[in-house]
């Protein structure tokens, strides 16, 4: 012990600090270092640092903001009844190829919820009609304050429900309204299909089910092929096709499309690696299993050695789609604050609304939001790109009907719909008009707003963002393990 002070007195301080830095960097190829490891010491996090391309912030900023502020709030919010029940049709036919790859594994099946477990407010259908207010309106503060002074605001709606209009005219008005609303949709919404039903998301968590092979490969290859934008596909395999993509030769809109899809793919893969089936019981009547982190599977999917160096870029794309959906929540915040998040359970509905307001305030406080105005200029080319974006995402939502695993299909449809809702918010002319006109500052004007989201869109939006938030949070666990 006495020897160290003597040595220290003979070594300049900067040399000691340099040795400490080099030693610490060698021990951990960490997130906050700029150290570039050799080929034998490289993992998928060593290159995941610095600026998120096409955005104005850095990876560590998003990590801290999400893990400390966003993730804990979302975790407690998404177990609320309003967000845990998602209405979806899992029986739609695949429109692109024969449905010949149904997953027979027990973990692929969706566990149905009993009707009595569904909150009473969700079973009421008053908010599905384009000219009807949500059933929850009669309990709202606006309804209690509404009087004849609001007549001017409601005149257009009163004219629509004039009893002198024939039933056929009502149907035509309804079809026209649905068509007008669908013009801004970026995905196919099937909550009103005859075969749709409520699914309890807490009973059916997203995790590894064993669904893989040619069926899953075909789905993802079809999804990425929607990203062509004129790129010729000369490959026979999925990996060869991805290797052909050169982001430097793409314009901003094309590059953003690919990065959004790649980020969604990365997020789903992280979910599967963080809740991987580690062991299972053999009793078919008791389909229990043990799920947990699979480090080797994570390395296989994202390590530079196994992905031709692309894994870190795929992880970076996760941050890109996270910022896109974060900005959508911030932009829709004035609208979402007017929602009642109605389930018929008064006390919980109030708690949900308070939690939403708290989350939205945190979302709005983020200092470097994604700039959606950088995409889709008003030039003819910008308008064309916007139209192509919509058509491609609608096709992707149709591809989700081709997934052979019902549980994978459930979460695929939900996250695709959530992403489509985020894009609808970011690029809705109606929302821009409502914001510029100050509509959200008029609390008593509730009927037939210029911009409106269905309940399923709101549920999908928050749950999809919750999945991205969870992925970034789980990456910290994998990062620690790989150190």
CSV table of C-alpha atoms in Angstrom, one decimal:
chain,number,residue,atom,x,y,z
A,1,UNK,CA,0.0,0.0,0.0
A,2,UNK,CA,2.9,2.3,0.8
A,3,UNK,CA,4.4,1.8,-2.7
A,4,UNK,CA,1.5,3.4,-4.6
A,5,UNK,CA,2.0,7.0,-3.4
A,6,UNK,CA,5.6,6.8,-4.4
A,7,UNK,CA,4.8,5.6,-7.9
A,8,UNK,CA,2.1,8.1,-8.2
A,9,UNK,CA,4.4,11.0,-7.4
A,10,UNK,CA,6.6,10.0,-10.3
A,11,UNK,CA,3.9,9.6,-12.9
A,12,UNK,CA,2.3,12.7,-14.5
A,13,UNK,CA,-1.4,13.0,-13.7
A,14,UNK,CA,-2.5,13.1,-17.4
A,15,UNK,CA,-0.7,9.7,-17.9
A,16,UNK,CA,-2.7,8.2,-15.0
A,17,UNK,CA,-6.0,9.5,-16.4
A,18,UNK,CA,-5.1,8.2,-19.9
A,19,UNK,CA,-4.4,4.7,-18.5
A,20,UNK,CA,-7.7,4.7,-16.6
A,21,UNK,CA,-9.7,5.8,-19.6
A,22,UNK,CA,-8.1,3.2,-21.9
A,23,UNK,CA,-8.5,0.4,-19.3
A,24,UNK,CA,-12.2,1.3,-18.7
A,25,UNK,CA,-12.9,1.5,-22.4
A,26,UNK,CA,-11.3,-1.8,-23.1
A,27,UNK,CA,-13.4,-3.4,-20.3
A,28,UNK,CA,-16.7,-2.2,-21.8
A,29,UNK,CA,-17.6,-1.5,-25.4
A,30,UNK,CA,-20.2,0.8,-23.9
A,31,UNK,CA,-22.9,3.1,-25.1
A,32,UNK,CA,-21.3,6.4,-24.0
A,33,UNK,CA,-17.8,5.7,-25.5
A,34,UNK,CA,-16.5,6.6,-28.9
A,35,UNK,CA,-14.1,3.6,-28.8
A,36,UNK,CA,-14.1,1.5,-32.0
A,37,UNK,CA,-13.4,-2.1,-31.1
A,38,UNK,CA,-11.6,-4.6,-33.2
A,39,UNK,CA,-13.5,-7.3,-35.0
A,40,UNK,CA,-13.2,-9.8,-32.2
A,41,UNK,CA,-14.6,-7.4,-29.6
A,42,UNK,CA,-17.4,-5.8,-31.5
A,43,UNK,CA,-21.1,-6.0,-30.5
A,44,UNK,CA,-24.2,-4.3,-31.8
A,45,UNK,CA,-24.1,-1.4,-29.3
A,46,UNK,CA,-20.6,-0.2,-30.1
A,47,UNK,CA,-21.8,1.7,-33.2
A,48,UNK,CA,-25.1,2.7,-31.6
A,49,UNK,CA,-24.2,6.2,-30.5
A,50,UNK,CA,-24.3,9.8,-31.5
A,51,UNK,CA,-26.9,11.5,-33.8
A,52,UNK,CA,-30.0,9.7,-35.0
A,53,UNK,CA,-29.8,10.4,-38.7
A,54,UNK,CA,-32.5,12.6,-40.2
A,55,UNK,CA,-33.4,13.8,-36.7
A,56,UNK,CA,-32.2,16.5,-34.4
A,57,UNK,CA,-31.2,14.6,-31.3
A,58,UNK,CA,-28.9,11.8,-30.2
A,59,UNK,CA,-29.4,8.2,-29.0
A,60,UNK,CA,-28.4,8.8,-25.4
A,61,UNK,CA,-31.0,11.7,-25.2
A,62,UNK,CA,-33.8,9.4,-26.2
A,63,UNK,CA,-32.6,6.6,-24.0
A,64,UNK,CA,-32.6,8.8,-20.9
A,65,UNK,CA,-35.9,10.5,-21.8
A,66,UNK,CA,-37.7,7.2,-22.5
A,67,UNK,CA,-36.3,5.0,-19.6
A,68,UNK,CA,-36.7,7.6,-16.9
A,69,UNK,CA,-39.8,9.6,-18.0
A,70,UNK,CA,-41.9,7.8,-20.6
A,71,UNK,CA,-41.6,4.0,-20.0
A,72,UNK,CA,-42.7,4.1,-16.3
A,73,UNK,CA,-45.8,6.1,-17.2
A,74,UNK,CA,-46.8,4.0,-20.2
A,75,UNK,CA,-46.3,0.8,-18.2
A,76,UNK,CA,-48.9,1.9,-15.6
A,77,UNK,CA,-51.2,3.5,-18.2
A,78,UNK,CA,-51.5,0.5,-20.7
A,79,UNK,CA,-52.9,-1.8,-18.0
A,80,UNK,CA,-56.0,0.4,-17.7
A,81,UNK,CA,-59.2,-1.0,-19.1
A,82,UNK,CA,-59.5,1.5,-21.9
A,83,UNK,CA,-56.1,0.4,-23.4
A,84,UNK,CA,-56.1,-3.3,-22.6
A,85,UNK,CA,-59.1,-4.3,-24.8
A,86,UNK,CA,-58.4,-4.0,-28.5
A,87,UNK,CA,-61.1,-4.8,-31.1
A,88,UNK,CA,-59.7,-6.6,-34.1
A,89,UNK,CA,-60.7,-9.2,-36.8
A,90,UNK,CA,-58.2,-12.0,-36.8
A,91,UNK,CA,-60.1,-14.0,-39.4
A,92,UNK,CA,-59.7,-11.9,-42.5
A,93,UNK,CA,-58.4,-13.9,-45.6
A,94,UNK,CA,-54.9,-13.2,-46.8
A,95,UNK,CA,-55.3,-11.2,-50.1
A,96,UNK,CA,-51.9,-12.1,-51.5
A,97,UNK,CA,-51.4,-15.8,-51.3
A,98,UNK,CA,-53.2,-18.9,-50.1
A,99,UNK,CA,-53.4,-19.2,-46.3
A,100,UNK,CA,-51.4,-22.4,-46.1
A,101,UNK,CA,-49.2,-21.8,-43.1
A,102,UNK,CA,-51.3,-21.7,-40.0
A,103,UNK,CA,-49.1,-22.0,-36.9
A,104,UNK,CA,-50.1,-25.2,-34.9
A,105,UNK,CA,-48.1,-24.4,-31.9
A,106,UNK,CA,-50.1,-23.7,-28.7
A,107,UNK,CA,-48.3,-20.4,-28.0
A,108,UNK,CA,-49.5,-19.0,-31.4
A,109,UNK,CA,-53.2,-19.1,-30.3
A,110,UNK,CA,-55.0,-16.0,-28.9
A,111,UNK,CA,-56.8,-16.5,-25.6
A,112,UNK,CA,-60.3,-15.1,-25.9
A,113,UNK,CA,-61.7,-13.0,-23.1
A,114,UNK,CA,-65.2,-13.5,-21.6
A,115,UNK,CA,-67.8,-11.0,-22.6
A,116,UNK,CA,-68.5,-10.2,-18.9
A,117,UNK,CA,-64.9,-9.0,-18.4
A,118,UNK,CA,-65.2,-6.3,-21.1
A,119,UNK,CA,-66.1,-2.9,-19.5
A,120,UNK,CA,-69.7,-1.9,-20.2
A,121,UNK,CA,-68.8,1.3,-21.9
A,122,UNK,CA,-66.9,-0.5,-24.6
A,123,UNK,CA,-69.9,-2.6,-25.5
A,124,UNK,CA,-71.9,0.5,-26.5
A,125,UNK,CA,-71.7,1.4,-30.2
A,126,UNK,CA,-73.0,5.0,-30.2
A,127,UNK,CA,-69.6,6.4,-31.3
A,128,UNK,CA,-69.3,4.3,-34.5
A,129,UNK,CA,-71.8,6.4,-36.4
A,130,UNK,CA,-70.1,9.3,-38.2
A,131,UNK,CA,-72.8,11.8,-37.2
A,132,UNK,CA,-73.4,10.5,-33.6
A,133,UNK,CA,-71.5,11.7,-30.5
A,134,UNK,CA,-69.7,9.1,-28.4
A,135,UNK,CA,-71.9,7.5,-25.8
A,136,UNK,CA,-69.7,9.0,-23.1
A,137,UNK,CA,-70.8,12.5,-24.2
A,138,UNK,CA,-73.9,12.4,-22.0
A,139,UNK,CA,-71.6,12.1,-18.9
A,140,UNK,CA,-69.2,14.8,-20.0
A,141,UNK,CA,-68.8,18.3,-18.7
A,142,UNK,CA,-69.6,19.7,-22.1
A,143,UNK,CA,-73.0,18.1,-22.2
A,144,UNK,CA,-73.9,19.6,-18.8
A,145,UNK,CA,-73.0,23.1,-20.1
A,146,UNK,CA,-74.5,22.8,-23.6
A,147,UNK,CA,-77.4,25.2,-24.2
A,148,UNK,CA,-79.2,27.1,-26.9
A,149,UNK,CA,-76.2,29.4,-27.3
A,150,UNK,CA,-74.4,26.5,-29.0
A,151,UNK,CA,-77.0,26.3,-31.7
A,152,UNK,CA,-74.8,28.0,-34.3
A,153,UNK,CA,-72.0,25.5,-33.6
A,154,UNK,CA,-74.4,22.5,-34.0
A,155,UNK,CA,-76.4,23.8,-36.9
A,156,UNK,CA,-74.6,21.7,-39.5
A,157,UNK,CA,-75.2,18.5,-37.6
A,158,UNK,CA,-78.9,19.4,-36.9
A,159,UNK,CA,-79.4,19.8,-40.6
A,160,UNK,CA,-77.9,16.4,-41.2
A,161,UNK,CA,-80.2,14.6,-38.8
A,162,UNK,CA,-83.3,16.3,-40.2
A,163,UNK,CA,-86.1,13.6,-40.0
A,164,UNK,CA,-87.3,14.7,-43.5
A,165,UNK,CA,-84.2,13.1,-45.0
A,166,UNK,CA,-84.9,9.6,-46.2
A,167,UNK,CA,-83.2,6.5,-44.9
A,168,UNK,CA,-81.4,6.0,-48.2
A,169,UNK,CA,-80.0,9.5,-48.0
A,170,UNK,CA,-78.8,8.8,-44.5
A,171,UNK,CA,-76.9,5.8,-45.8
A,172,UNK,CA,-75.4,7.8,-48.6
A,173,UNK,CA,-74.3,10.5,-46.1
A,174,UNK,CA,-72.7,7.8,-44.0
A,175,UNK,CA,-70.8,6.3,-46.9
A,176,UNK,CA,-69.7,9.7,-48.0
A,177,UNK,CA,-68.4,10.5,-44.4
A,178,UNK,CA,-66.6,7.2,-44.2
A,179,UNK,CA,-65.0,7.7,-47.5
A,180,UNK,CA,-63.9,11.2,-46.6
A,181,UNK,CA,-62.5,10.0,-43.3
A,182,UNK,CA,-60.7,7.1,-44.9
A,183,UNK,CA,-58.9,9.4,-47.3
A,184,UNK,CA,-56.5,10.4,-44.5
A,185,UNK,CA,-56.1,6.8,-43.1
A,186,UNK,CA,-52.7,5.2,-43.6
A,187,UNK,CA,-53.9,1.7,-42.7
A,188,UNK,CA,-56.9,-0.6,-42.9
A,189,UNK,CA,-59.1,-0.6,-39.8
A,190,UNK,CA,-61.3,-3.7,-39.3
A,191,UNK,CA,-62.9,-3.0,-35.9
A,192,UNK,CA,-66.4,-2.8,-37.5
A,193,UNK,CA,-66.0,-6.0,-39.5
A,194,UNK,CA,-68.6,-8.7,-38.8
A,195,UNK,CA,-65.8,-11.0,-37.5
A,196,UNK,CA,-64.1,-8.5,-35.2
A,197,UNK,CA,-64.0,-9.2,-31.5
A,198,UNK,CA,-62.3,-7.7,-28.4
A,199,UNK,CA,-59.0,-9.2,-27.3
A,200,UNK,CA,-57.5,-8.7,-23.8
A,201,UNK,CA,-53.9,-7.6,-24.5
A,202,UNK,CA,-52.8,-8.5,-21.0
A,203,UNK,CA,-53.9,-12.1,-21.5
A,204,UNK,CA,-52.0,-12.2,-24.8
A,205,UNK,CA,-48.7,-10.5,-24.3
A,206,UNK,CA,-46.3,-10.2,-27.2
A,207,UNK,CA,-43.5,-12.7,-26.9
A,208,UNK,CA,-41.8,-15.6,-28.8
A,209,UNK,CA,-44.3,-18.2,-29.9
A,210,UNK,CA,-42.1,-20.4,-32.1
A,211,UNK,CA,-43.6,-19.0,-35.4
A,212,UNK,CA,-40.7,-18.9,-37.9
A,213,UNK,CA,-39.5,-20.4,-41.1
A,214,UNK,CA,-40.8,-19.7,-44.6
A,215,UNK,CA,-44.2,-18.3,-43.5
A,216,UNK,CA,-42.7,-15.6,-41.4
A,217,UNK,CA,-39.9,-15.0,-43.9
A,218,UNK,CA,-42.5,-14.5,-46.7
A,219,UNK,CA,-44.4,-11.9,-44.6
A,220,UNK,CA,-41.4,-9.7,-43.9
A,221,UNK,CA,-40.1,-10.0,-47.4
A,222,UNK,CA,-43.4,-8.8,-48.7
A,223,UNK,CA,-43.4,-5.9,-46.3
A,224,UNK,CA,-40.0,-4.8,-47.3
A,225,UNK,CA,-40.9,-5.2,-51.0
A,226,UNK,CA,-43.4,-2.4,-50.4
A,227,UNK,CA,-40.3,-0.2,-49.9
A,228,UNK,CA,-39.1,-0.6,-53.4
A,229,UNK,CA,-39.7,3.0,-54.6
A,230,UNK,CA,-38.2,2.0,-58.0
A,231,UNK,CA,-35.4,-0.2,-56.5
A,232,UNK,CA,-35.1,-3.3,-58.6
A,233,UNK,CA,-35.3,-6.5,-56.6
A,234,UNK,CA,-32.8,-8.9,-58.1
A,235,UNK,CA,-32.4,-11.1,-55.1
A,236,UNK,CA,-33.8,-14.6,-54.3
A,237,UNK,CA,-33.5,-14.2,-50.5
A,238,UNK,CA,-34.6,-11.8,-47.9
A,239,UNK,CA,-31.1,-11.0,-46.7
A,240,UNK,CA,-29.9,-10.4,-50.3
A,241,UNK,CA,-32.7,-7.9,-50.9
A,242,UNK,CA,-31.9,-5.9,-47.7
A,243,UNK,CA,-28.2,-5.9,-48.8
A,244,UNK,CA,-29.2,-4.1,-52.0
A,245,UNK,CA,-30.8,-1.1,-50.2
A,246,UNK,CA,-28.5,1.9,-50.4
A,247,UNK,CA,-29.9,4.7,-48.2
A,248,UNK,CA,-27.5,7.2,-49.6
A,249,UNK,CA,-29.2,6.9,-53.0
A,250,UNK,CA,-32.7,7.5,-51.6
A,251,UNK,CA,-34.4,10.8,-51.1
A,252,UNK,CA,-35.6,11.7,-47.6
A,253,UNK,CA,-39.1,10.3,-48.1
A,254,UNK,CA,-37.9,7.0,-49.4
A,255,UNK,CA,-35.3,6.7,-46.7
A,256,UNK,CA,-37.8,7.6,-44.0
A,257,UNK,CA,-40.2,4.9,-45.2
A,258,UNK,CA,-37.5,2.2,-45.0
A,259,UNK,CA,-36.3,3.3,-41.6
A,260,UNK,CA,-39.8,3.3,-40.2
A,261,UNK,CA,-40.4,-0.3,-41.4
A,262,UNK,CA,-36.9,-1.4,-40.3
A,263,UNK,CA,-37.4,0.2,-36.9
A,264,UNK,CA,-40.7,-1.6,-36.4
A,265,UNK,CA,-39.0,-4.9,-37.4
A,266,UNK,CA,-36.2,-4.3,-34.9
A,267,UNK,CA,-38.7,-3.5,-32.2
A,268,UNK,CA,-40.6,-6.7,-32.7
A,269,UNK,CA,-37.4,-8.7,-32.8
A,270,UNK,CA,-36.4,-7.2,-29.4
A,271,UNK,CA,-39.7,-8.2,-27.9
A,272,UNK,CA,-39.2,-11.8,-29.0
A,273,UNK,CA,-35.6,-11.8,-27.6
A,274,UNK,CA,-36.6,-10.3,-24.3
A,275,UNK,CA,-39.6,-12.7,-23.8
A,276,UNK,CA,-38.1,-15.8,-25.4
A,277,UNK,CA,-39.5,-19.2,-24.6
A,278,UNK,CA,-36.7,-20.6,-22.3
A,279,UNK,CA,-38.6,-23.7,-21.2
A,280,UNK,CA,-42.1,-25.2,-21.4
A,281,UNK,CA,-44.3,-27.7,-19.7
A,282,UNK,CA,-45.2,-30.9,-21.7
A,283,UNK,CA,-48.8,-30.9,-20.7
A,284,UNK,CA,-50.8,-29.7,-23.7
A,285,UNK,CA,-53.8,-28.9,-21.5
A,286,UNK,CA,-51.6,-26.5,-19.4
A,287,UNK,CA,-49.8,-24.4,-22.0
A,288,UNK,CA,-47.5,-22.7,-19.6
A,289,UNK,CA,-43.9,-21.7,-20.3
A,290,UNK,CA,-41.0,-19.7,-18.9
A,291,UNK,CA,-40.1,-16.6,-20.9
A,292,UNK,CA,-37.0,-14.4,-20.4
A,293,UNK,CA,-34.0,-12.8,-22.1
A,294,UNK,CA,-32.2,-14.8,-24.7
A,295,UNK,CA,-28.8,-13.1,-25.2
A,296,UNK,CA,-27.7,-15.4,-28.0
A,297,UNK,CA,-30.8,-14.8,-30.0
A,298,UNK,CA,-30.4,-11.0,-29.6
A,299,UNK,CA,-26.8,-11.3,-30.8
A,300,UNK,CA,-27.9,-13.5,-33.8
A,301,UNK,CA,-30.4,-10.9,-34.9
A,302,UNK,CA,-28.4,-7.7,-34.4
A,303,UNK,CA,-24.7,-8.6,-34.1
A,304,UNK,CA,-22.5,-7.1,-36.9
A,305,UNK,CA,-21.0,-10.5,-37.5
A,306,UNK,CA,-24.3,-12.2,-38.2
A,307,UNK,CA,-26.0,-9.3,-40.1
A,308,UNK,CA,-23.2,-8.2,-42.5
A,309,UNK,CA,-22.6,-5.1,-40.3
A,310,UNK,CA,-26.2,-4.0,-40.5
A,311,UNK,CA,-27.5,-4.9,-37.0
A,312,UNK,CA,-26.5,-1.6,-35.3
A,313,UNK,CA,-28.2,0.4,-38.1
A,314,UNK,CA,-31.4,-1.6,-37.6
A,315,UNK,CA,-31.3,-0.7,-33.9
A,316,UNK,CA,-30.7,2.9,-34.8
A,317,UNK,CA,-33.9,2.8,-36.9
A,318,UNK,CA,-35.8,1.8,-33.8
A,319,UNK,CA,-35.0,5.3,-32.4
A,320,UNK,CA,-36.2,6.9,-35.7
A,321,UNK,CA,-39.7,5.3,-35.5
A,322,UNK,CA,-39.8,6.1,-31.8
A,323,UNK,CA,-39.3,9.8,-32.5
A,324,UNK,CA,-42.0,9.7,-35.3
A,325,UNK,CA,-44.6,8.3,-32.9
A,326,UNK,CA,-43.5,10.5,-30.1
A,327,UNK,CA,-44.1,13.6,-32.3
A,328,UNK,CA,-47.5,12.2,-33.3
A,329,UNK,CA,-48.5,12.1,-29.6
A,330,UNK,CA,-47.3,15.6,-29.1
A,331,UNK,CA,-49.1,16.9,-32.1
A,332,UNK,CA,-52.4,15.2,-31.1
A,333,UNK,CA,-52.1,16.2,-27.5
A,334,UNK,CA,-54.8,19.0,-27.7
A,335,UNK,CA,-57.2,16.6,-29.3
A,336,UNK,CA,-56.4,13.7,-26.9
A,337,UNK,CA,-57.0,16.0,-23.8
A,338,UNK,CA,-60.6,16.4,-24.9
A,339,UNK,CA,-61.2,12.6,-25.0
A,340,UNK,CA,-63.0,11.0,-22.0
A,341,UNK,CA,-61.4,7.6,-22.4
A,342,UNK,CA,-64.7,6.2,-21.5
A,343,UNK,CA,-65.2,2.6,-20.3
A,344,UNK,CA,-68.2,3.2,-18.0
A,345,UNK,CA,-66.1,2.7,-14.9
A,346,UNK,CA,-66.2,6.2,-13.6
A,347,UNK,CA,-63.3,6.2,-11.1
A,348,UNK,CA,-60.9,4.4,-13.4
A,349,UNK,CA,-61.9,6.7,-16.3
A,350,UNK,CA,-60.9,9.7,-14.3
A,351,UNK,CA,-57.6,8.1,-13.3
A,352,UNK,CA,-56.9,7.3,-16.9
A,353,UNK,CA,-57.6,10.8,-18.1
A,354,UNK,CA,-55.3,12.2,-15.4
A,355,UNK,CA,-52.5,9.8,-16.4
A,356,UNK,CA,-53.0,10.7,-20.1
A,357,UNK,CA,-52.6,14.4,-19.3
A,358,UNK,CA,-49.5,13.8,-17.3
A,359,UNK,CA,-48.0,11.7,-20.1
A,360,UNK,CA,-48.8,14.2,-22.7
A,361,UNK,CA,-47.2,17.0,-20.7
A,362,UNK,CA,-44.0,14.9,-20.6
A,363,UNK,CA,-44.2,14.1,-24.3
A,364,UNK,CA,-44.6,17.8,-25.2
A,365,UNK,CA,-41.5,18.7,-23.1
A,366,UNK,CA,-39.2,16.7,-25.3
A,367,UNK,CA,-36.7,19.2,-26.6
A,368,UNK,CA,-35.9,17.8,-30.1
A,369,UNK,CA,-39.0,16.5,-31.7
A,370,UNK,CA,-39.1,14.9,-35.2
A,371,UNK,CA,-39.9,17.5,-37.9
A,372,UNK,CA,-42.6,16.0,-40.0
A,373,UNK,CA,-42.6,19.1,-42.2
A,374,UNK,CA,-39.3,18.0,-43.7
A,375,UNK,CA,-41.3,15.3,-45.6
A,376,UNK,CA,-43.8,15.8,-48.4
A,377,UNK,CA,-43.4,19.2,-49.8
A,378,UNK,CA,-46.2,20.8,-51.6
A,379,UNK,CA,-44.5,20.1,-54.9
A,380,UNK,CA,-46.0,17.6,-57.3
A,381,UNK,CA,-43.3,15.1,-56.3
A,382,UNK,CA,-44.0,15.6,-52.6
A,383,UNK,CA,-47.7,15.1,-53.1
A,384,UNK,CA,-46.9,11.9,-55.1
A,385,UNK,CA,-44.7,10.6,-52.3
A,386,UNK,CA,-47.4,11.2,-49.7
A,387,UNK,CA,-49.9,9.2,-51.8
A,388,UNK,CA,-47.4,6.4,-52.2
A,389,UNK,CA,-46.7,6.4,-48.5
A,390,UNK,CA,-50.5,5.9,-47.8
A,391,UNK,CA,-50.9,3.2,-50.4
A,392,UNK,CA,-47.8,1.3,-49.2
A,393,UNK,CA,-48.8,1.4,-45.5
A,394,UNK,CA,-52.3,0.2,-46.4
A,395,UNK,CA,-50.8,-2.7,-48.3
A,396,UNK,CA,-48.7,-3.5,-45.2
A,397,UNK,CA,-51.8,-3.6,-43.0
A,398,UNK,CA,-53.3,-6.0,-45.5
A,399,UNK,CA,-50.1,-8.2,-45.4
A,400,UNK,CA,-50.7,-8.6,-41.6
A,401,UNK,CA,-53.7,-10.7,-42.5
A,402,UNK,CA,-51.3,-13.2,-44.0
A,403,UNK,CA,-49.4,-13.9,-40.7
A,404,UNK,CA,-49.9,-17.5,-39.8
A,405,UNK,CA,-49.6,-17.1,-36.0
A,406,UNK,CA,-52.8,-15.5,-34.5
A,407,UNK,CA,-50.9,-13.9,-31.6
A,408,UNK,CA,-48.2,-12.6,-33.9
A,409,UNK,CA,-51.0,-11.3,-36.2
A,410,UNK,CA,-52.7,-9.6,-33.3
A,411,UNK,CA,-49.6,-7.6,-32.3
A,412,UNK,CA,-48.6,-7.0,-35.9
A,413,UNK,CA,-52.0,-5.5,-36.8
A,414,UNK,CA,-52.0,-3.5,-33.6
A,415,UNK,CA,-48.5,-2.0,-34.1
A,416,UNK,CA,-49.2,-1.4,-37.8
A,417,UNK,CA,-52.4,0.4,-37.0
A,418,UNK,CA,-50.7,2.4,-34.3
A,419,UNK,CA,-48.0,3.5,-36.8
A,420,UNK,CA,-50.7,4.3,-39.4
A,421,UNK,CA,-52.5,6.4,-36.8
A,422,UNK,CA,-49.3,8.3,-36.0
A,423,UNK,CA,-48.7,9.1,-39.7
A,424,UNK,CA,-52.4,10.1,-40.0
A,425,UNK,CA,-51.9,12.6,-37.2
A,426,UNK,CA,-48.7,14.0,-38.6
A,427,UNK,CA,-50.0,14.5,-42.1
A,428,UNK,CA,-53.7,15.3,-41.5
A,429,UNK,CA,-54.9,18.5,-43.2
A,430,UNK,CA,-58.0,18.4,-41.0
A,431,UNK,CA,-55.9,18.3,-37.8
A,432,UNK,CA,-53.8,21.2,-39.1
A,433,UNK,CA,-57.0,23.2,-39.8
A,434,UNK,CA,-58.5,22.4,-36.4
A,435,UNK,CA,-55.3,23.5,-34.7
A,436,UNK,CA,-54.9,26.7,-36.7
A,437,UNK,CA,-58.6,27.6,-36.1
A,438,UNK,CA,-58.3,27.1,-32.4
A,439,UNK,CA,-60.9,24.4,-32.3
A,440,UNK,CA,-59.3,22.7,-29.3
A,441,UNK,CA,-59.6,25.8,-27.3
A,442,UNK,CA,-63.5,25.7,-27.5
A,443,UNK,CA,-64.4,23.0,-25.0
A,444,UNK,CA,-68.1,23.0,-25.7
A,445,UNK,CA,-67.9,22.2,-29.4
A,446,UNK,CA,-67.8,18.5,-29.3
A,447,UNK,CA,-70.1,17.4,-32.1
A,448,UNK,CA,-68.7,16.4,-35.5
A,449,UNK,CA,-65.2,17.8,-35.0
A,450,UNK,CA,-63.1,18.5,-38.1
A,451,UNK,CA,-60.6,15.8,-37.0
A,452,UNK,CA,-61.4,12.6,-35.2
A,453,UNK,CA,-59.8,9.4,-34.1
A,454,UNK,CA,-61.7,6.1,-33.5
A,455,UNK,CA,-61.2,4.4,-30.2
A,456,UNK,CA,-59.3,1.6,-31.8
A,457,UNK,CA,-56.9,4.1,-33.3
A,458,UNK,CA,-56.2,5.7,-29.9
A,459,UNK,CA,-55.7,2.3,-28.3
A,460,UNK,CA,-53.4,1.2,-31.1
A,461,UNK,CA,-51.5,4.5,-31.1
A,462,UNK,CA,-50.6,4.2,-27.3
A,463,UNK,CA,-50.0,0.5,-27.3
A,464,UNK,CA,-47.7,0.7,-30.4
A,465,UNK,CA,-45.8,3.5,-28.8
A,466,UNK,CA,-45.7,1.5,-25.7
A,467,UNK,CA,-44.0,-1.4,-27.6
A,468,UNK,CA,-41.3,1.0,-28.9
A,469,UNK,CA,-40.8,2.4,-25.5
A,470,UNK,CA,-40.5,-1.2,-24.1
A,471,UNK,CA,-37.9,-2.1,-26.8
A,472,UNK,CA,-35.7,0.8,-25.9
A,473,UNK,CA,-36.0,0.0,-22.2
A,474,UNK,CA,-35.1,-3.7,-22.9
A,475,UNK,CA,-32.1,-2.7,-24.9
A,476,UNK,CA,-30.5,-1.4,-21.8
A,477,UNK,CA,-30.9,-4.9,-20.2
A,478,UNK,CA,-29.2,-6.5,-23.3
A,479,UNK,CA,-26.5,-3.8,-23.2
A,480,UNK,CA,-25.6,-4.6,-19.6
A,481,UNK,CA,-25.5,-8.3,-20.4
A,482,UNK,CA,-23.3,-7.9,-23.4
A,483,UNK,CA,-20.8,-5.9,-21.4
